[in-house]
Amino acid sequence: LSELAELYAKTAQDLLSQALRLVGEQVSVEEDKEMQALLGAAFARLSQEASTRRNFAALRQALDSLARVEARRSTLAESLRPRLGVESRLGDFMEEGLRGNCPAELMEVLRRVPRAAAEHAAARFSRSEKREECRRLSKLVQGIGAEAVAHLRRMLHERPAAEAVTATGLLSELDVPGLEEELLERLPGWDRAYHDA
């Protein structure tokens, strides 16, 4: 299966999604540890191929399957998550969404990883110099949903100043009352550089 991943990706987009669904189902029920490891490797390889080819429908399927694995085997799911290639390429995917019309399948992928997407968006927002770019990022995070905005609030509340300050830009667009309340608490403890930021 691992060696067929590239062939599945080249042949038809639907085929890769189906393969991910079937392998994901088998990983979640497999009892034999050796088979579990082999199926996990095949699942990761298929997901990486979907990620490389920007097959967002297949990536959505991979994340859905991973959620099912997580419900039954959380340890296995945690070892698989970083190998899927979704979060490592999230920045590239978001750039693609910012350049033009964001495909619905891409938004579905981002909704399945709202915390990671919010962090990437916050970092990107803090580097943005154009108002239009900032507006598109805000709309993107708004489209991801309430969990992404809640994660930005947690970042501002819990993280050290250097990380927390990145969340302020997006929150100034998405949650002004929450931002004002949190800044009243945090600003007195921050250095001048973070006040400027």
XYZ file of N, CA and C in Angstrom:
591
model
N 0.819 -1.208 0.000
C 0.000 0.000 0.000
C 0.851 1.255 0.000
N 1.921 1.243 0.795
C 2.800 2.423 0.837
C 3.387 2.709 -0.530
N 3.779 1.654 -1.223
C 4.396 1.827 -2.534
C 3.382 2.212 -3.605
N 2.103 1.953 -3.340
C 1.056 2.302 -4.302
C 0.524 3.719 -4.113
N 0.944 4.384 -3.057
C 0.397 5.712 -2.737
C 0.527 6.679 -3.908
N 1.700 6.714 -4.531
C 1.913 7.646 -5.643
C 1.011 7.290 -6.826
N 0.850 6.003 -7.082
C -0.017 5.555 -8.178
C -1.469 5.958 -7.904
N -1.926 5.757 -6.672
C -3.293 6.148 -6.312
C -3.494 7.639 -6.539
N -2.508 8.425 -6.149
C -2.610 9.883 -6.275
C -2.644 10.318 -7.734
N -1.894 9.635 -8.586
C -1.842 9.999 -10.006
C -3.079 9.548 -10.759
N -3.661 8.409 -10.355
C -4.739 7.788 -11.117
C -6.042 8.562 -11.030
N -6.508 8.786 -9.802
C -7.772 9.505 -9.610
C -7.815 10.032 -8.191
N -8.290 11.239 -8.012
C -8.332 11.842 -6.682
C -9.210 11.030 -5.733
N -10.320 10.503 -6.240
C -11.232 9.732 -5.392
C -10.580 8.461 -4.866
N -9.707 7.864 -5.669
C -9.068 6.616 -5.282
C -8.212 6.802 -4.031
N -7.509 7.903 -3.941
C -6.667 8.177 -2.777
C -7.529 8.354 -1.527
N -8.646 9.050 -1.650
C -9.569 9.225 -0.520
C -10.120 7.888 -0.051
N -10.507 7.037 -1.009
C -11.042 5.719 -0.655
C -9.987 4.870 0.049
N -8.763 4.915 -0.472
C -7.677 4.138 0.138
C -7.430 4.618 1.571
N -7.429 5.929 1.773
C -7.224 6.480 3.124
C -8.355 6.056 4.058
N -9.574 6.073 3.564
C -10.708 5.669 4.402
C -10.588 4.209 4.827
N -10.284 3.337 3.858
C -10.198 1.902 4.152
C -9.022 1.573 5.067
N -7.867 2.158 4.787
C -6.701 1.889 5.632
C -6.926 2.471 7.032
N -7.529 3.662 7.096
C -7.826 4.269 8.393
C -8.763 3.406 9.224
N -9.796 2.857 8.575
C -10.730 1.968 9.283
C -10.000 0.746 9.823
N -9.117 0.177 9.013
C -8.405 -1.025 9.437
C -7.421 -0.724 10.564
N -6.761 0.419 10.498
C -5.822 0.804 11.569
C -6.570 0.902 12.896
N -7.777 1.452 12.865
C -8.514 1.670 14.116
C -9.002 0.376 14.763
N -9.131 -0.717 13.991
C -9.616 -1.979 14.567
C -8.547 -3.065 14.662
N -7.407 -2.866 14.028
C -6.370 -3.900 13.991
C -5.806 -4.165 15.386
N -5.755 -5.440 15.764
C -5.241 -5.825 17.090
C -3.768 -6.225 17.045
N -3.353 -6.816 15.940
C -1.969 -7.270 15.809
C -1.032 -6.061 15.716
N -0.064 -5.983 16.634
C 0.819 -4.810 16.713
C 1.659 -4.624 15.455
N 2.143 -5.735 14.892
C 2.976 -5.634 13.686
C 2.154 -5.112 12.507
N 0.944 -5.654 12.350
C 0.060 -5.184 11.271
C -0.349 -3.729 11.509
N -0.557 -3.391 12.775
C -0.917 -2.021 13.131
C 0.175 -1.046 12.690
N 1.439 -1.429 12.921
C 2.574 -0.586 12.529
C 2.649 -0.455 11.004
N 2.451 -1.571 10.292
C 2.509 -1.540 8.827
C 1.365 -0.722 8.236
N 0.176 -0.908 8.776
C -0.973 -0.132 8.301
C -0.806 1.350 8.637
N -0.253 1.628 9.813
C 0.004 3.017 10.198
C 0.973 3.682 9.228
N 2.010 2.932 8.842
C 2.995 3.462 7.883
C 2.333 3.718 6.524
N 1.477 2.807 6.095
C 0.773 2.978 4.811
C -0.166 4.176 4.884
N -0.867 4.316 6.008
C -1.782 5.444 6.195
C -1.018 6.766 6.141
N 0.127 6.815 6.810
C 0.946 8.037 6.808
C 1.451 8.343 5.396
N 1.875 7.325 4.681
C 2.399 7.520 3.321
C 1.309 8.021 2.371
N 0.127 7.450 2.472
C -0.993 7.897 1.637
C -1.347 9.353 1.957
N -1.331 9.693 3.236
C -1.635 11.069 3.656
C -0.585 12.052 3.137
N 0.676 11.640 3.201
C 1.749 12.506 2.705
C 1.597 12.753 1.208
N 1.195 11.736 0.495
C 0.981 11.885 -0.953
C -0.162 12.866 -1.210
N -1.228 12.765 -0.430
C -2.351 13.700 -0.563
C -1.896 15.123 -0.257
N -1.061 15.258 0.755
C -0.554 16.570 1.146
C 0.327 17.162 0.057
N 1.220 16.362 -0.481
C 2.137 16.812 -1.532
C 1.372 17.280 -2.773
N 0.325 16.551 -3.100
C -0.447 16.873 -4.312
C -1.599 17.843 -4.055
N -1.687 18.321 -2.823
C -2.749 19.257 -2.438
C -4.135 18.709 -2.773
N -4.295 17.436 -2.504
C -5.591 16.779 -2.664
C -6.328 16.960 -1.335
N -7.042 18.080 -1.210
C -7.637 18.453 0.069
C -8.780 17.527 0.473
N -9.478 16.954 -0.500
C -10.545 16.003 -0.170
C -9.937 14.770 0.508
N -8.815 14.287 -0.015
C -8.140 13.127 0.579
C -7.561 13.491 1.951
N -7.035 14.697 2.089
C -6.516 15.129 3.397
C -7.630 15.211 4.428
N -8.788 15.704 4.003
C -9.934 15.747 4.911
C -10.292 14.332 5.364
N -10.266 13.396 4.421
C -10.551 11.996 4.749
C -9.512 11.449 5.721
N -8.251 11.798 5.506
C -7.185 11.337 6.404
C -7.412 11.851 7.822
N -7.791 13.113 7.949
C -8.031 13.691 9.276
C -9.273 13.106 9.929
N -10.303 12.820 9.132
C -11.502 12.162 9.667
C -11.153 10.762 10.168
N -10.368 10.044 9.377
C -9.957 8.695 9.777
C -9.082 8.745 11.021
N -8.213 9.729 11.089
C -7.358 9.880 12.270
C -8.197 10.129 13.523
N -9.270 10.893 13.381
C -10.170 11.143 14.521
C -10.801 9.837 15.002
N -11.145 8.945 14.070
C -11.705 7.644 14.455
C -10.651 6.790 15.154
N -9.413 6.830 14.645
C -8.331 6.085 15.294
C -8.125 6.630 16.702
N -8.172 7.948 16.840
C -7.955 8.597 18.139
C -9.007 8.182 19.162
N -10.233 7.981 18.704
C -11.311 7.565 19.604
C -11.050 6.176 20.191
N -10.357 5.326 19.450
C -10.112 3.955 19.916
C -8.695 3.756 20.436
N -7.723 4.448 19.808
C -6.311 4.256 20.175
C -5.608 5.605 20.149
N -5.721 6.337 21.237
C -5.190 7.700 21.269
C -3.670 7.736 21.123
N -2.967 6.751 21.688
C -1.503 6.724 21.594
C -1.061 6.539 20.147
N -1.706 5.634 19.452
C -1.387 5.397 18.040
C -1.684 6.648 17.210
N -2.814 7.284 17.478
C -3.183 8.497 16.740
C -2.151 9.597 16.956
N -1.669 9.739 18.187
C -0.665 10.775 18.470
C 0.641 10.505 17.736
N 0.990 9.230 17.556
C 2.218 8.924 16.811
C 2.015 9.124 15.304
N 0.786 8.967 14.831
C 0.503 9.139 13.401
C 0.378 10.610 12.997
N -0.203 11.431 13.876
C -0.528 12.824 13.522
C 0.641 13.584 12.893
N 1.840 13.609 13.510
C 2.917 14.394 12.892
C 3.418 13.816 11.564
N 3.151 12.534 11.326
C 3.640 11.900 10.098
C 2.717 12.133 8.896
N 1.544 12.693 9.114
C 0.586 12.861 8.012
C 0.989 13.949 7.031
N 1.743 14.925 7.479
C 2.177 15.996 6.579
C 1.190 17.135 6.458
N 0.159 17.148 7.300
C -0.833 18.222 7.217
C -0.315 19.461 7.937
N 0.023 19.304 9.208
C 0.420 20.469 10.003
C 1.746 21.061 9.537
N 2.640 20.235 9.016
C 3.925 20.758 8.533
C 3.758 21.600 7.266
N 2.672 21.369 6.523
C 2.437 22.129 5.287
C 1.292 23.127 5.413
N 0.825 23.305 6.619
C -0.312 24.184 6.848
C -0.048 25.605 6.377
N 1.159 26.090 6.595
C 1.518 27.434 6.141
C 1.355 27.577 4.632
N 1.822 26.572 3.873
C 1.684 26.591 2.410
C 0.213 26.555 1.993
N -0.565 25.705 2.698
C -1.985 25.599 2.370
C -2.696 26.929 2.611
N -2.360 27.581 3.716
C -3.004 28.853 4.034
C -2.619 29.924 3.019
N -1.366 29.905 2.580
C -0.944 30.859 1.545
C -1.765 30.664 0.285
N -2.011 29.409 -0.044
C -2.827 29.104 -1.226
C -4.239 29.661 -1.047
N -4.785 29.517 0.146
C -6.114 30.044 0.429
C -6.160 31.558 0.379
N -5.044 32.207 0.725
C -4.991 33.672 0.726
C -4.829 34.248 -0.675
N -4.189 33.493 -1.573
C -3.912 34.009 -2.914
C -5.158 34.169 -3.772
N -6.114 33.283 -3.579
C -7.303 33.360 -4.422
C -8.494 32.858 -3.650
N -9.450 32.329 -4.393
C -10.598 31.744 -3.721
C -10.156 30.489 -2.988
N -10.487 30.417 -1.731
C -10.102 29.282 -0.909
C -11.041 28.111 -1.211
N -10.515 27.001 -1.750
C -11.394 25.868 -2.063
C -12.113 25.370 -0.803
N -13.341 24.905 -0.980
C -14.136 24.410 0.153
C -13.434 23.255 0.854
N -12.753 22.393 0.080
C -12.054 21.250 0.674
C -10.916 21.713 1.580
N -10.236 22.784 1.183
C -9.164 23.333 2.013
C -9.743 23.868 3.325
N -10.865 24.572 3.256
C -11.489 25.073 4.486
C -11.867 23.924 5.408
N -12.319 22.822 4.837
C -12.662 21.658 5.656
C -11.429 21.091 6.356
N -10.306 21.072 5.650
C -9.050 20.612 6.263
C -8.676 21.541 7.415
N -8.736 22.852 7.184
C -8.379 23.826 8.217
C -9.303 23.721 9.427
N -10.568 23.431 9.201
C -11.523 23.281 10.319
C -11.206 22.058 11.172
N -10.521 21.096 10.593
C -10.176 19.893 11.347
C -8.893 20.065 12.171
N -8.150 21.136 11.905
C -6.954 21.442 12.712
C -7.007 22.918 13.127
N -8.054 23.323 13.849
C -8.268 24.751 14.111
C -7.177 25.407 14.941
N -6.612 24.684 15.908
C -5.583 25.300 16.763
C -4.311 25.571 15.973
N -3.874 24.569 15.211
C -2.662 24.750 14.403
C -2.892 25.829 13.339
N -4.074 25.836 12.742
C -4.389 26.839 11.725
C -4.395 28.238 12.329
N -4.941 28.370 13.536
C -4.980 29.680 14.206
C -3.568 30.184 14.497
N -2.686 29.289 14.919
C -1.304 29.700 15.217
C -0.573 30.148 13.960
N -0.765 29.411 12.874
C -0.138 29.808 11.609
C -0.684 31.152 11.144
N -1.996 31.311 11.254
C -2.624 32.561 10.818
C -2.142 33.736 11.660
N -1.992 33.532 12.978
C -1.533 34.612 13.863
C -0.111 35.034 13.504
N 0.753 34.049 13.267
C 2.141 34.364 12.896
C 2.178 35.093 11.560
N 1.352 34.639 10.619
C 1.310 35.257 9.294
C 0.756 36.681 9.365
N -0.255 36.886 10.210
C -0.864 38.203 10.376
C 0.161 39.196 10.925
N 0.973 38.737 11.863
C 1.958 39.640 12.477
C 3.055 40.050 11.488
N 3.235 39.268 10.403
C 4.231 39.619 9.380
C 3.621 40.387 8.208
N 2.305 40.461 8.165
C 1.626 41.096 7.030
C 1.794 42.607 7.073
N 2.000 43.174 5.898
C 2.161 44.622 5.798
C 1.012 45.279 5.034
N 0.204 44.482 4.371
C -0.884 45.035 3.566
C -2.226 44.793 4.246
N -3.049 45.815 4.249
C -4.366 45.741 4.888
C -5.235 44.640 4.271
N -5.194 44.505 2.960
C -6.020 43.509 2.275
C -5.640 42.092 2.704
N -4.347 41.857 2.858
C -3.856 40.560 3.308
C -4.376 40.255 4.714
N -4.326 41.248 5.581
C -4.822 41.097 6.957
C -6.316 40.803 6.963
N -7.037 41.483 6.104
C -8.481 41.261 6.019
C -8.788 39.830 5.576
N -8.038 39.336 4.580
C -8.259 37.970 4.095
C -7.921 36.943 5.174
N -6.843 37.201 5.921
C -6.481 36.288 7.023
C -7.583 36.251 8.074
N -8.128 37.414 8.405
C -9.217 37.477 9.393
C -10.421 36.681 8.921
N -10.760 36.829 7.645
C -11.910 36.091 7.094
C -11.641 34.585 7.102
N -10.386 34.221 6.823
C -10.015 32.808 6.816
C -10.200 32.210 8.208
N -9.697 32.902 9.236
C -9.820 32.395 10.610
C -11.284 32.380 11.037
N -12.029 33.385 10.638
C -13.455 33.424 10.946
C -14.157 32.220 10.316
N -13.740 31.861 9.102
C -14.309 30.695 8.417
C -13.940 29.383 9.074
N -12.777 29.338 9.703
C -12.357 28.110 10.399
C -13.288 27.856 11.582
N -13.681 28.937 12.266
C -14.692 28.770 13.306
C -14.283 29.246 14.686
N -15.215 29.070 15.604
C -15.076 29.577 16.972
C -13.895 28.953 17.710
N -13.571 27.701 17.403
C -12.466 27.049 18.112
C -11.129 27.725 17.796
N -10.982 28.216 16.581
C -9.753 28.922 16.209
C -9.646 30.239 16.972
N -10.752 30.975 17.070
C -10.756 32.244 17.806
C -10.506 31.985 19.291
N -11.120 30.937 19.833
C -10.903 30.582 21.242
C -9.435 30.242 21.488
N -8.798 29.590 20.519
C -7.375 29.252 20.675
C -6.516 30.518 20.675
N -6.868 31.482 19.850
C -6.143 32.757 19.850
C -6.265 33.433 21.217
N -7.464 33.379 21.816
C -7.657 33.952 23.158
C -6.768 33.244 24.184
N -6.713 31.899 24.086
C -5.854 31.134 25.013
C -4.384 31.496 24.810
N -3.982 31.676 23.556
C -2.597 32.078 23.285
C -2.276 33.383 24.001
N -3.165 34.354 23.876
C -2.951 35.654 24.495
C -2.939 35.549 26.020
N -3.760 34.681 26.550
C -3.885 34.542 27.997
C -2.735 33.749 28.630
N -2.298 32.666 27.955
C -1.399 31.705 28.595
C 0.058 31.778 28.143
N 0.308 32.198 26.934
C 1.662 32.101 26.383
C 2.555 33.232 26.870
N 3.879 33.026 26.776
C 4.810 34.123 27.076
C 4.573 35.281 26.103
N 4.999 36.469 26.487
C 4.724 37.686 25.719
C 5.104 37.563 24.248
N 6.266 36.971 23.957
C 6.733 36.869 22.565
C 5.750 36.102 21.686
N 5.099 35.085 22.246
C 4.119 34.308 21.481
C 2.736 34.938 21.574
N 2.391 35.433 22.760
C 1.056 35.995 22.980
C 0.798 37.194 22.083
N 1.828 38.004 21.855
C 1.643 39.226 21.076
C 1.220 38.934 19.633
N 1.560 37.748 19.115
C 1.169 37.420 17.738
C -0.344 37.260 17.601
N -1.014 36.910 18.689
C -2.464 36.705 18.626
C -3.238 38.019 18.623
N -2.601 39.115 19.032
C -3.330 40.371 19.188
C -3.870 40.920 17.871
N -3.114 40.774 16.790
C -3.549 41.319 15.504
C -4.878 40.737 15.050
N -4.959 39.403 15.026
C -6.203 38.770 14.601
C -7.341 39.038 15.574
N -7.030 39.034 16.874
C -8.083 39.293 17.859
C -8.609 40.720 17.748
N -7.760 41.647 17.260
C -8.241 43.028 17.074
C -9.281 43.103 15.967
N -9.331 42.069 15.131
C -10.336 41.992 14.075
C -11.523 41.113 14.482
N -11.242 40.090 15.319
C -12.251 39.060 15.569
C -12.912 39.123 16.947
N -12.238 39.718 17.934
C -12.784 39.739 19.296
C -12.221 40.930 20.068
N -12.662 42.127 19.728
C -12.131 43.349 20.352
C -12.396 43.389 21.864
N -13.621 43.093 22.344
C -13.842 43.147 23.793
C -12.937 42.183 24.567
N -12.794 40.964 24.066
C -11.927 39.982 24.724
C -10.472 40.426 24.718
N -10.043 41.020 23.607
C -8.671 41.510 23.485
C -8.417 42.630 24.493
N -9.329 43.586 24.586
C -9.150 44.709 25.508
C -9.055 44.223 26.953
N -9.927 43.297 27.291
C -9.935 42.759 28.659
C -8.614 42.071 28.993
N -8.138 41.246 28.055
C -6.896 40.501 28.290
C -5.684 41.427 28.316
N -5.657 42.415 27.425
C -4.506 43.328 27.389
C -4.398 44.160 28.665
N -5.534 44.521 29.262
C -5.490 45.267 30.530
C -4.729 44.477 31.597
N -4.885 43.163 31.559
C -4.185 42.309 32.520
C -2.726 42.099 32.148
N -2.465 41.856 30.875
C -1.128 41.426 30.450
C -0.139 42.564 30.212
N -0.595 43.688 29.679
C 0.333 44.763 29.286
C 1.253 45.253 30.403
N 0.777 45.411 31.643
C 1.684 45.901 32.694
C 2.928 45.016 32.901
N 2.834 43.743 32.577
C 3.971 42.842 32.764
C 4.858 42.683 31.535
N 4.520 43.348 30.449
C 5.285 43.202 29.211
C 6.299 44.326 29.053
N 7.400 44.005 28.354
C 8.411 45.005 28.025
C 7.890 45.962 26.943
N 8.608 47.038 26.762
C 8.229 48.066 25.773
C 8.147 47.495 24.358
N 9.050 46.574 24.023
C 9.050 45.988 22.673
C 7.732 45.307 22.370
N 7.166 44.632 23.361
C 5.891 43.947 23.156
C 4.736 44.938 23.128
N 4.870 46.032 23.863
C 3.852 47.088 23.770
C 3.850 47.652 22.352
N 5.016 47.881 21.794
C 5.112 48.406 20.430
C 4.517 47.433 19.420
N 4.820 46.154 19.618
C 4.281 45.127 18.709
C 2.769 45.103 18.793
